[in-house]
mmCIF file with all atom_site columns, C-alpha atoms in Angstrom:
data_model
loop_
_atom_site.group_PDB
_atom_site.id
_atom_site.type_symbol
_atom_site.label_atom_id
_atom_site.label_alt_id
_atom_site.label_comp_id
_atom_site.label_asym_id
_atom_site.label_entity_id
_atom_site.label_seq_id
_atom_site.pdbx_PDB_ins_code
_atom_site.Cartn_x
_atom_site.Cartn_y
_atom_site.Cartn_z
_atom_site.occupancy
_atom_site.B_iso_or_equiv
_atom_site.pdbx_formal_charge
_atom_site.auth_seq_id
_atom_site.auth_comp_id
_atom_site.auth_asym_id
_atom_site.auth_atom_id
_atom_site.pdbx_PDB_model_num
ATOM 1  C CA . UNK A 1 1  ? -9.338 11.105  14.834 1.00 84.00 ? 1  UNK A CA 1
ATOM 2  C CA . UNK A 1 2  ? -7.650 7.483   15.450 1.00 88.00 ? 2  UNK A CA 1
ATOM 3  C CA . UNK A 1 3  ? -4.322 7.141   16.427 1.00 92.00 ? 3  UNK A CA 1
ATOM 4  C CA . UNK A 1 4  ? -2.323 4.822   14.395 1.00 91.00 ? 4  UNK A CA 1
ATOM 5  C CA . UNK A 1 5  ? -1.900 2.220   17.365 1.00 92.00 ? 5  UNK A CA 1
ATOM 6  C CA . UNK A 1 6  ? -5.753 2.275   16.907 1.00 92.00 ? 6  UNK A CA 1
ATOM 7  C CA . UNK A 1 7  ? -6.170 1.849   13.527 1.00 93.00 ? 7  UNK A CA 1
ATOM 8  C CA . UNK A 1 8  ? -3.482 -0.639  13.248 1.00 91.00 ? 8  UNK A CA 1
ATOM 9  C CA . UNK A 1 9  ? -5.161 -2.753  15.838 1.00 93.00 ? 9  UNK A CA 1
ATOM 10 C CA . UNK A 1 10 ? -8.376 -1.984  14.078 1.00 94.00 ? 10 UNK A CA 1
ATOM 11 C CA . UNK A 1 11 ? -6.631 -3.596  11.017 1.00 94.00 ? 11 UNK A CA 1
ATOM 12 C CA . UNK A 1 12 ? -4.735 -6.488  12.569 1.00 93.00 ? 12 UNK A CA 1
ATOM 13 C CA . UNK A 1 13 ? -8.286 -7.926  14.466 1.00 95.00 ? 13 UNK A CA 1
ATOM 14 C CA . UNK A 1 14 ? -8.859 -8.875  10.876 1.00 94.00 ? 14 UNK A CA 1
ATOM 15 C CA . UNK A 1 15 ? -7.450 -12.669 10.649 1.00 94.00 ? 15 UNK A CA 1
ATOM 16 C CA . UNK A 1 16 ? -6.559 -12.294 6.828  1.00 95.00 ? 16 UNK A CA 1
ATOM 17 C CA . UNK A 1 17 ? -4.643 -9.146  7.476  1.00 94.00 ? 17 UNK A CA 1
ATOM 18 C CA . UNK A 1 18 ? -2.924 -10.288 10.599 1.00 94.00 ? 18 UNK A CA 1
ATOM 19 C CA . UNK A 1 19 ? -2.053 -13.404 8.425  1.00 93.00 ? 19 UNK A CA 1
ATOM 20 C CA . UNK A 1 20 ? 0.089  -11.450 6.176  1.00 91.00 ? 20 UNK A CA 1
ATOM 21 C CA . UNK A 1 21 ? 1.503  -8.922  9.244  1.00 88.00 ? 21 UNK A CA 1
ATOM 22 C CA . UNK A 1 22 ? 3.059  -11.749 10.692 1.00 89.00 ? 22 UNK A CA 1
ATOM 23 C CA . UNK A 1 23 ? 4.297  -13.043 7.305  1.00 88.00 ? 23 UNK A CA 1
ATOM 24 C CA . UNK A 1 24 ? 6.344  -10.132 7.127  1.00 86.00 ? 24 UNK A CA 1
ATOM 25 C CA . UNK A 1 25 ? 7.948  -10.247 10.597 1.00 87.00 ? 25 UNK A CA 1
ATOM 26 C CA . UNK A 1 26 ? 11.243 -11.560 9.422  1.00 86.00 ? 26 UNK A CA 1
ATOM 27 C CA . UNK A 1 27 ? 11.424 -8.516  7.283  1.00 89.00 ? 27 UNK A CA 1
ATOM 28 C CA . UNK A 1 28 ? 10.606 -6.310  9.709  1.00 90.00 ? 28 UNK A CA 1
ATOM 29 C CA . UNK A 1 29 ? 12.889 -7.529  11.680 1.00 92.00 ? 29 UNK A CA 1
ATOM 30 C CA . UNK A 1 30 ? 15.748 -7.836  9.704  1.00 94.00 ? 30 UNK A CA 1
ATOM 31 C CA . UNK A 1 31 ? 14.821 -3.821  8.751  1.00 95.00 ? 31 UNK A CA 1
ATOM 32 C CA . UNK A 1 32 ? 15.340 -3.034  12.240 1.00 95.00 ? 32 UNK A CA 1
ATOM 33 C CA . UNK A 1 33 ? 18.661 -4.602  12.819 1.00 96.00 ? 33 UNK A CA 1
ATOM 34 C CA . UNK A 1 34 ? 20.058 -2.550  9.674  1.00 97.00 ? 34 UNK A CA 1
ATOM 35 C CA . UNK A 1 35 ? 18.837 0.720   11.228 1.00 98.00 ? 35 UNK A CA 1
ATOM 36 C CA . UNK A 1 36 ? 20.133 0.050   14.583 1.00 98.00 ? 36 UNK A CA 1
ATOM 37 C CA . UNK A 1 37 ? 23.379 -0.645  13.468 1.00 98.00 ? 37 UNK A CA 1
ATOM 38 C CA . UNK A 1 38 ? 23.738 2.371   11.092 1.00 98.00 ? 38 UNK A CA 1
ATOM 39 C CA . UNK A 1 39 ? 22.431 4.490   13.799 1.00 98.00 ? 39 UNK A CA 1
ATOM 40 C CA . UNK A 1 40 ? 24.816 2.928   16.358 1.00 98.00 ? 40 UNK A CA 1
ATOM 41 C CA . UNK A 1 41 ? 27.700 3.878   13.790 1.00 98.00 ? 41 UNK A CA 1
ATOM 42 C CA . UNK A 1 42 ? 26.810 7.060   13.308 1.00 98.00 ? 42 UNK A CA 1
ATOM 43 C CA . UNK A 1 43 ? 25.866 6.890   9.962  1.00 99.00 ? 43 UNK A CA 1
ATOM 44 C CA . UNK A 1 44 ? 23.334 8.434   7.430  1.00 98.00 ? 44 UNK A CA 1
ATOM 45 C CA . UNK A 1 45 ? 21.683 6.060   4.328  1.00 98.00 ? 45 UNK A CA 1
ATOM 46 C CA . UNK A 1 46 ? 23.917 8.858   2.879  1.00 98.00 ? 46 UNK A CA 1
ATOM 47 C CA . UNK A 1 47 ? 26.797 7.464   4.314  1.00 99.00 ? 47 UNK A CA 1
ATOM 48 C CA . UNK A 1 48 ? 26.370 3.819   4.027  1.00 99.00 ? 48 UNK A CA 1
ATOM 49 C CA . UNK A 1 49 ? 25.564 4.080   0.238  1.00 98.00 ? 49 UNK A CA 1
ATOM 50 C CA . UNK A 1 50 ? 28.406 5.420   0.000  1.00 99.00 ? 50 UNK A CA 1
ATOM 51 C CA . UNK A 1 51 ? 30.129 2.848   1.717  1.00 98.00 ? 51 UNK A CA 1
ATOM 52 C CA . UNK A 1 52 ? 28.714 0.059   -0.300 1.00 98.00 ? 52 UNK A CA 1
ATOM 53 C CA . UNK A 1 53 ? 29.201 1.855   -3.675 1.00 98.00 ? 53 UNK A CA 1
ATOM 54 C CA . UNK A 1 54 ? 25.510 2.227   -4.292 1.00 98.00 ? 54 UNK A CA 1
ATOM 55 C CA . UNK A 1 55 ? 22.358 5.068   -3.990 1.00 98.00 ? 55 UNK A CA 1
ATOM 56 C CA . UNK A 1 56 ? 21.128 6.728   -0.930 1.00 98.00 ? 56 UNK A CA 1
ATOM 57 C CA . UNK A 1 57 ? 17.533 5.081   -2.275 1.00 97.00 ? 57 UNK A CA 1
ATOM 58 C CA . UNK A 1 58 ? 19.339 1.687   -2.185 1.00 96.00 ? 58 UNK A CA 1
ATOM 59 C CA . UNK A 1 59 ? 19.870 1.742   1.296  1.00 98.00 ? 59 UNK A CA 1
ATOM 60 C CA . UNK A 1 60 ? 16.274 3.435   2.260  1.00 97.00 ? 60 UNK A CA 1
ATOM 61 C CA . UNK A 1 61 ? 14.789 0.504   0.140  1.00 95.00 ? 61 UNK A CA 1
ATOM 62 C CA . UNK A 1 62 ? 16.876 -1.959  1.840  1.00 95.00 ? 62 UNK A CA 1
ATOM 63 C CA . UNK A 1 63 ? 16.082 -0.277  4.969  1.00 96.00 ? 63 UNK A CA 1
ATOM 64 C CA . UNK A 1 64 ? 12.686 -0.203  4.329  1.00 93.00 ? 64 UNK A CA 1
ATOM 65 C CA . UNK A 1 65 ? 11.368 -3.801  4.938  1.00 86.00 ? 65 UNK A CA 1
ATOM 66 C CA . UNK A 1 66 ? 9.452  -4.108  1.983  1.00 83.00 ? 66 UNK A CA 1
ATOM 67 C CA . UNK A 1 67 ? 11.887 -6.837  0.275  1.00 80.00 ? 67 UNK A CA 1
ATOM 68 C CA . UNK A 1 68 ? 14.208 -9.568  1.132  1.00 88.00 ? 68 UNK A CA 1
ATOM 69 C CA . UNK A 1 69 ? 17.831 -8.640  0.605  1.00 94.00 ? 69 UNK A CA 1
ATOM 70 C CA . UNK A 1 70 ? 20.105 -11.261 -0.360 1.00 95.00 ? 70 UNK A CA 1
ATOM 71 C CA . UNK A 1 71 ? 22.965 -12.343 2.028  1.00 96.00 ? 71 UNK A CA 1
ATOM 72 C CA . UNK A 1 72 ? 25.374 -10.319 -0.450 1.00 97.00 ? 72 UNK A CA 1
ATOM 73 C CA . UNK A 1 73 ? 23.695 -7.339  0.433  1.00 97.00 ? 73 UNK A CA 1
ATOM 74 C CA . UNK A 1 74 ? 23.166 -7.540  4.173  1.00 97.00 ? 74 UNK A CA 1
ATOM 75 C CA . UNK A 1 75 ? 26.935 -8.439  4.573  1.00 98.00 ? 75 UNK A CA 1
ATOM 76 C CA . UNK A 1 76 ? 27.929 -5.365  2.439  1.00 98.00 ? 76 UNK A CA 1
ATOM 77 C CA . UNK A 1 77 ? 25.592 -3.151  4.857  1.00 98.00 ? 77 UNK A CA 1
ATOM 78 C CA . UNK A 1 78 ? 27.352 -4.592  7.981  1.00 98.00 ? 78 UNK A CA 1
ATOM 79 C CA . UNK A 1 79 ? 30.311 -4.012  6.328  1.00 98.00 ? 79 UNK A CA 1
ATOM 80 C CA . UNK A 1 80 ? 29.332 -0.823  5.415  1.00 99.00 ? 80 UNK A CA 1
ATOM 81 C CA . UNK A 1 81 ? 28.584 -0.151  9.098  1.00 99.00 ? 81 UNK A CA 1
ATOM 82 C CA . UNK A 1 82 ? 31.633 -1.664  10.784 1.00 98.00 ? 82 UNK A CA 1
ATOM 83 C CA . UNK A 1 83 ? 29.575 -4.616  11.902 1.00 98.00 ? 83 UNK A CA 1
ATOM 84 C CA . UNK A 1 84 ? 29.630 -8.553  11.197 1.00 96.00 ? 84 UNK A CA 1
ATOM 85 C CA . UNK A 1 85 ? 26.152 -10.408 9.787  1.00 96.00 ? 85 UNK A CA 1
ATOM 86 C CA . UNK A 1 86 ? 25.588 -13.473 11.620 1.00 94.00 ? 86 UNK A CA 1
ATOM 87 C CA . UNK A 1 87 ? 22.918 -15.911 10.977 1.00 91.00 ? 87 UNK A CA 1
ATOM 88 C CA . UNK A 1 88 ? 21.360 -17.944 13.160 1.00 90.00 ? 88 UNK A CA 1
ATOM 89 C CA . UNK A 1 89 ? 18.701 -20.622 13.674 1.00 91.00 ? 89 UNK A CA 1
ATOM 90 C CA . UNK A 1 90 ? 16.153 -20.576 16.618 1.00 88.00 ? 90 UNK A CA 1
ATOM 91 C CA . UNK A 1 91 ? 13.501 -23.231 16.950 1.00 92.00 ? 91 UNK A CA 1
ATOM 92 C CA . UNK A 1 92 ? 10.001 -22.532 16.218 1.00 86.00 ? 92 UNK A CA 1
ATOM 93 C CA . UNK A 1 93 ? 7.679  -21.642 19.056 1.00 82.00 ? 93 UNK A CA 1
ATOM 94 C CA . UNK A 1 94 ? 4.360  -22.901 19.532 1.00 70.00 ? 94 UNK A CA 1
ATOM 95 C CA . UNK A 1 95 ? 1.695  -19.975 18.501 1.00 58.00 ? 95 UNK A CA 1
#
């Protein structure tokens, strides 16, 4: 049986499908920041939905990485978490 570090590098040698990984890296990304911080707080989705006057399943599907939150909603999480959102711009590197 494959581990799923194997099949996921099985899947990403494909250009087409690495293509589209890295198109979602700024969600990913952004998905990881909003768990860290809840975690750092203390917090379950629970908890934050709560917070922000919305559903547990809010918060997993904002969590989740498969959609782009708007501003709004990311600076209600922070809030929601005792943190600030900041946004920031970073030059482009060469790939």
């Amino acid at each position: 049986m494959k581990s799923l570090k194997d099949v996921k590098a099985q899947l990403l040698a494909n250009p087409a499908v690495r293509q589209a990984y890295d198109a979602q890296a700024p969600e990913f990304e952004l998905a990881r920041e909003l768990i860290a911080a809840r975690m750092k707080a203390g917090l379950t989705q629970g908890d934050v939905a709560a917070r922000m006057g919305t559903t547990q399943s809010v918060v997993a599907r904002i969590e989740s990485g498969r959609g782009t939150p708007s501003m709004r909603t990311v600076q209600r999480f922070a809030n929601a978490v005792g943190a600030r959102a900041v946004v920031r711009m970073e030059p482009l590197t060469a790939a």
